[in-house]
Amino acid sequence: MDLLDSFMMRAMLAGVGVMIAAAPLGCFVVWRRMAYFGDATAHAAILGVALALGFEISIFAGVLGVSLAMAVTVSTLSGRGYAMDTLLGVLSHSALAFGLVAVSFLQGVRVDLMAYLFGDILAVSRGDLAVIWGGALLVLALVCWRWSALLMSTLNPDMAHASGIDPKREQLVLTLSLAVVVAVAIKVVGVVLIAALLIVPAAAARPLVRTPEAMAVLAAVIGVSSVLGGLQGALVFDAPAGPSIVCVAALIFLAVSVGDGVRGTLRGK
């Protein structure tokens, strides 16, 4: 039997594909304190779903288009008198509201909002796998290519300027990459939990490593472990798969945080 005939194998491959792209980007989200960006782009994805259904085009194309528009809007408006968290908060909740209103206007179209809000990884098809891995590999290649410039513009924008690197351009590269990840991840964990998939593995990896590269690799390992553990837990306990994945990631983060706190206390004695 073909391995891809198994819905569980397709689900695992989908989750792993998303995580290898989300992990390094999640590190930049943590370093830049852009946690709200994942929410803003993910919430905009609901509007993309509504537009895709309304115009009878691919869901992926609709979500990607709206996510890219959100990314460009954030990059354009940032630094123009609004704090980043304020700007992202306004755009995030506005996009979600417009998306839900747009869905309500769809006539004769059956929309499973729960699948888009919380993901439906167990229903991933071969075609979905091709889209997920294509997007993930594209993002991974882009991040590897721009890694040094992204890192320098994140850690020291002034030094980046002096080295001939435009921090605004690198921020645009980062936000566009995040938009692609959101578009491919909507099937896996849905719009509500995408930000958690970006942030939690990176946050769990941060106290355990000394270099940015090691943090990105460990975040990917934690993310993949969360996918495998979450799927297994969902199967055993008959729980929803997307939230189960995030729960496992959160438990890993909790264990790391407690361990780090204990180590700090022992050093202080």
Coordinates of C-alpha atoms in Angstrom, one line a residue:
M1 CA 0.0 0.0 0.0
D2 CA 1.2 3.5 -0.8
L3 CA 2.2 5.3 2.4
L4 CA 0.3 8.4 1.2
D5 CA -2.9 6.4 1.3
S6 CA -2.8 6.6 5.1
F7 CA -4.5 9.8 6.4
M8 CA -2.2 9.7 9.4
M9 CA 0.9 9.7 7.3
R10 CA -0.4 12.6 5.2
A11 CA -1.2 14.5 8.4
M12 CA 2.4 13.9 9.8
L13 CA 4.0 15.0 6.5
A14 CA 1.8 18.1 6.4
G15 CA 2.7 19.0 10.0
V16 CA 6.4 18.4 9.5
G17 CA 6.3 20.5 6.3
V18 CA 4.8 23.4 8.0
M19 CA 7.1 23.3 11.0
I20 CA 10.4 23.3 9.0
A21 CA 9.3 26.6 7.6
A22 CA 7.6 28.0 10.6
A23 CA 10.4 27.3 13.1
P24 CA 13.1 29.7 11.7
L25 CA 10.5 32.4 11.0
G26 CA 9.1 31.9 14.5
C27 CA 12.6 32.8 15.8
F28 CA 12.5 36.1 14.0
V29 CA 9.0 36.7 15.3
V30 CA 10.3 36.2 18.9
W31 CA 13.4 38.3 18.4
R32 CA 11.5 41.2 16.8
R33 CA 8.6 40.9 19.2
M34 CA 6.2 40.5 16.3
A35 CA 3.9 38.0 17.9
Y36 CA 0.9 40.0 16.9
F37 CA 1.9 39.7 13.2
G38 CA 1.1 36.0 13.1
D39 CA -2.4 36.8 14.5
A40 CA -3.0 39.6 12.1
T41 CA -2.0 37.6 9.0
A42 CA -3.9 34.5 10.2
H43 CA -7.1 36.5 10.9
A44 CA -6.9 38.0 7.4
A45 CA -6.9 34.5 6.1
I46 CA -10.6 34.2 6.9
L47 CA -11.2 37.0 4.5
G48 CA -9.1 35.2 1.9
V49 CA -11.2 32.1 2.4
A50 CA -14.4 34.0 1.8
L51 CA -13.1 35.7 -1.3
A52 CA -11.8 32.4 -2.7
L53 CA -15.2 30.8 -2.2
G54 CA -17.1 33.8 -3.6
F55 CA -14.9 33.9 -6.8
E56 CA -14.6 30.1 -7.0
I57 CA -10.8 30.1 -6.9
S58 CA -8.4 28.0 -4.9
I59 CA -8.6 28.5 -1.2
F60 CA -4.8 28.6 -1.0
A61 CA -4.7 31.3 -3.7
G62 CA -7.3 33.4 -1.8
V63 CA -5.6 33.0 1.5
L64 CA -2.1 33.7 0.1
G65 CA -3.3 36.8 -1.7
V66 CA -5.0 38.4 1.3
S67 CA -2.0 37.3 3.6
L68 CA 0.4 39.0 1.2
A69 CA -1.7 42.1 1.1
M70 CA -1.7 42.2 4.9
A71 CA 2.1 41.7 5.0
V72 CA 2.7 44.6 2.5
T73 CA 0.2 46.8 4.4
V74 CA 2.0 46.2 7.7
S75 CA 5.4 46.9 6.2
T76 CA 4.1 50.1 4.5
L77 CA 2.4 51.5 7.6
S78 CA 4.9 50.5 10.2
G79 CA 7.0 53.4 11.5
R80 CA 4.4 56.0 10.4
G81 CA 3.3 57.2 13.8
Y82 CA 1.7 53.9 15.0
A83 CA 3.3 51.5 17.4
M84 CA 3.6 48.0 15.8
D85 CA 1.4 46.3 18.4
T86 CA -1.3 48.9 17.9
L87 CA -1.2 48.7 14.1
L88 CA -1.2 44.9 14.1
G89 CA -4.1 44.8 16.7
V90 CA -6.2 47.1 14.5
L91 CA -5.5 45.2 11.3
S92 CA -5.9 41.8 13.0
H93 CA -9.3 42.2 14.4
S94 CA -10.6 44.3 11.5
A95 CA -9.5 41.6 9.0
L96 CA -11.2 38.9 11.1
A97 CA -14.4 40.9 11.3
F98 CA -14.5 41.6 7.6
G99 CA -13.8 38.0 6.9
L100 CA -16.6 36.7 9.0
V101 CA -19.1 39.2 7.6
A102 CA -18.0 38.2 4.0
V103 CA -18.5 34.5 4.8
S104 CA -22.1 35.3 6.0
F105 CA -22.9 36.8 2.6
L106 CA -22.0 33.7 0.7
Q107 CA -25.1 32.2 -0.8
G108 CA -25.3 28.5 -1.6
V109 CA -21.8 27.8 -0.4
R110 CA -21.3 25.4 2.5
V111 CA -18.5 26.8 4.7
D112 CA -17.0 24.7 7.5
L113 CA -15.7 27.6 9.7
M114 CA -14.4 25.3 12.4
A115 CA -12.0 23.6 9.9
Y116 CA -10.6 27.0 8.9
L117 CA -10.5 28.4 12.5
F118 CA -8.9 25.3 14.1
G119 CA -7.5 23.3 11.2
D120 CA -8.3 19.9 9.7
I121 CA -5.0 18.2 9.4
L122 CA -6.5 14.8 9.3
A123 CA -8.3 15.7 6.0
V124 CA -5.1 16.8 4.2
S125 CA -5.0 15.4 0.6
R126 CA -2.1 14.7 -1.7
G127 CA -2.7 18.0 -3.4
D128 CA -2.6 19.8 -0.1
L129 CA 0.7 18.1 0.7
A130 CA 2.2 19.3 -2.6
V131 CA 1.1 22.9 -1.7
I132 CA 2.3 22.7 1.9
W133 CA 5.8 21.3 1.0
G134 CA 6.2 23.6 -2.0
G135 CA 5.5 26.7 0.1
A136 CA 7.6 25.4 3.0
L137 CA 10.6 24.7 0.8
L138 CA 10.2 28.1 -0.9
V139 CA 10.2 29.9 2.5
L140 CA 13.1 27.8 3.8
A141 CA 15.2 28.6 0.7
L142 CA 14.4 32.3 1.1
V143 CA 15.3 32.4 4.8
C144 CA 18.6 30.5 4.2
W145 CA 19.5 32.9 1.4
R146 CA 18.7 36.1 3.4
W147 CA 19.7 34.7 6.9
S148 CA 22.7 36.9 7.5
A149 CA 20.9 40.1 6.3
L150 CA 17.7 39.2 8.3
L151 CA 19.7 38.5 11.4
M152 CA 21.8 41.7 11.2
S153 CA 18.7 43.9 10.5
T154 CA 16.9 42.2 13.5
L155 CA 19.7 42.5 16.0
N156 CA 21.3 45.8 15.0
P157 CA 19.5 47.9 12.3
D158 CA 22.2 50.7 12.5
M159 CA 25.0 48.2 11.7
A160 CA 22.8 46.7 9.0
H161 CA 22.5 50.2 7.4
A162 CA 26.3 50.7 7.6
S163 CA 26.8 47.3 5.9
G164 CA 24.6 48.3 3.0
I165 CA 21.6 46.3 4.2
D166 CA 18.1 47.9 4.1
P167 CA 16.3 46.8 7.2
K168 CA 12.9 47.8 5.7
R169 CA 13.6 45.4 2.7
E170 CA 14.5 42.6 5.1
Q171 CA 11.4 43.2 7.1
L172 CA 9.3 42.9 3.9
V173 CA 11.1 39.6 3.1
L174 CA 10.2 38.4 6.5
T175 CA 6.6 39.4 6.4
L176 CA 6.1 38.0 2.9
S177 CA 7.6 34.7 4.1
L178 CA 5.3 34.7 7.1
A179 CA 2.3 35.3 4.8
V180 CA 3.3 32.1 2.8
V181 CA 3.6 30.1 6.0
V182 CA 0.1 31.2 7.1
A183 CA -1.4 30.3 3.8
V184 CA 0.1 26.7 3.9
A185 CA -0.6 26.3 7.7
I186 CA -4.3 27.1 7.6
K187 CA -5.1 23.5 6.7
V188 CA -3.0 22.2 9.6
V189 CA -3.9 24.3 12.7
G190 CA -6.4 26.9 11.4
V191 CA -6.2 30.7 11.7
V192 CA -6.7 30.7 15.5
L193 CA -3.6 28.6 16.3
I194 CA -1.1 29.6 13.5
A195 CA 0.5 32.2 15.7
A196 CA 1.0 29.6 18.5
L197 CA 2.8 27.3 16.0
L198 CA 5.1 30.1 15.1
I199 CA 5.9 31.4 18.6
V200 CA 5.8 28.5 21.1
P201 CA 8.5 26.2 19.6
A202 CA 10.8 29.2 19.1
A203 CA 10.2 30.4 22.7
A204 CA 10.8 26.9 24.1
A205 CA 14.1 26.7 22.2
R206 CA 15.4 30.1 23.2
P207 CA 16.7 29.3 26.8
L208 CA 18.4 26.1 25.6
V209 CA 20.8 27.4 23.0
R210 CA 23.6 30.0 22.5
T211 CA 23.4 30.9 18.8
P212 CA 20.6 32.0 16.5
E213 CA 21.2 29.1 14.1
A214 CA 21.0 26.6 17.0
M215 CA 17.7 28.2 18.1
A216 CA 16.2 27.8 14.6
V217 CA 17.2 24.1 14.4
L218 CA 16.0 23.3 17.9
A219 CA 12.7 25.2 17.3
A220 CA 12.2 23.0 14.2
V221 CA 12.9 19.8 16.3
I222 CA 10.5 21.0 19.0
G223 CA 7.9 21.8 16.4
V224 CA 8.1 18.5 14.6
S225 CA 8.0 16.7 18.0
S226 CA 4.9 18.7 18.8
V227 CA 3.3 17.6 15.5
L228 CA 4.0 13.9 16.1
G229 CA 3.1 14.0 19.7
G230 CA -0.1 16.0 19.1
L231 CA -1.3 13.7 16.4
Q232 CA -0.6 10.6 18.5
G233 CA -2.4 12.2 21.4
A234 CA -5.4 13.2 19.2
L235 CA -5.6 9.6 18.0
V236 CA -5.4 8.1 21.5
F237 CA -7.8 10.6 23.3
D238 CA -10.1 11.3 20.3
A239 CA -9.2 15.0 20.6
P240 CA -9.0 17.7 17.8
A241 CA -5.6 17.3 16.1
G242 CA -4.7 21.0 15.5
P243 CA -5.2 22.1 19.2
S244 CA -3.5 18.9 20.4
I245 CA -0.4 19.8 18.5
V246 CA -0.3 23.3 20.1
C247 CA -1.0 21.7 23.5
V248 CA 2.1 19.5 23.2
A249 CA 4.2 22.5 22.1
A250 CA 2.9 24.4 25.2
L251 CA 3.8 21.5 27.5
I252 CA 7.3 21.4 26.1
F253 CA 7.6 25.2 26.6
L254 CA 6.3 24.8 30.2
A255 CA 8.9 22.0 30.9
V256 CA 11.7 24.1 29.5
S257 CA 10.6 27.2 31.5
V258 CA 10.4 25.2 34.8
G259 CA 13.8 23.5 34.1
D260 CA 15.3 26.9 33.3
G261 CA 13.9 28.4 36.5
V262 CA 15.2 25.5 38.6
R263 CA 18.7 25.9 37.1
G264 CA 18.6 29.6 37.8
T265 CA 17.6 29.0 41.4
L266 CA 20.4 26.4 41.9
R267 CA 23.0 28.7 40.4
G268 CA 21.9 31.5 42.8
K269 CA 22.6 29.3 45.8

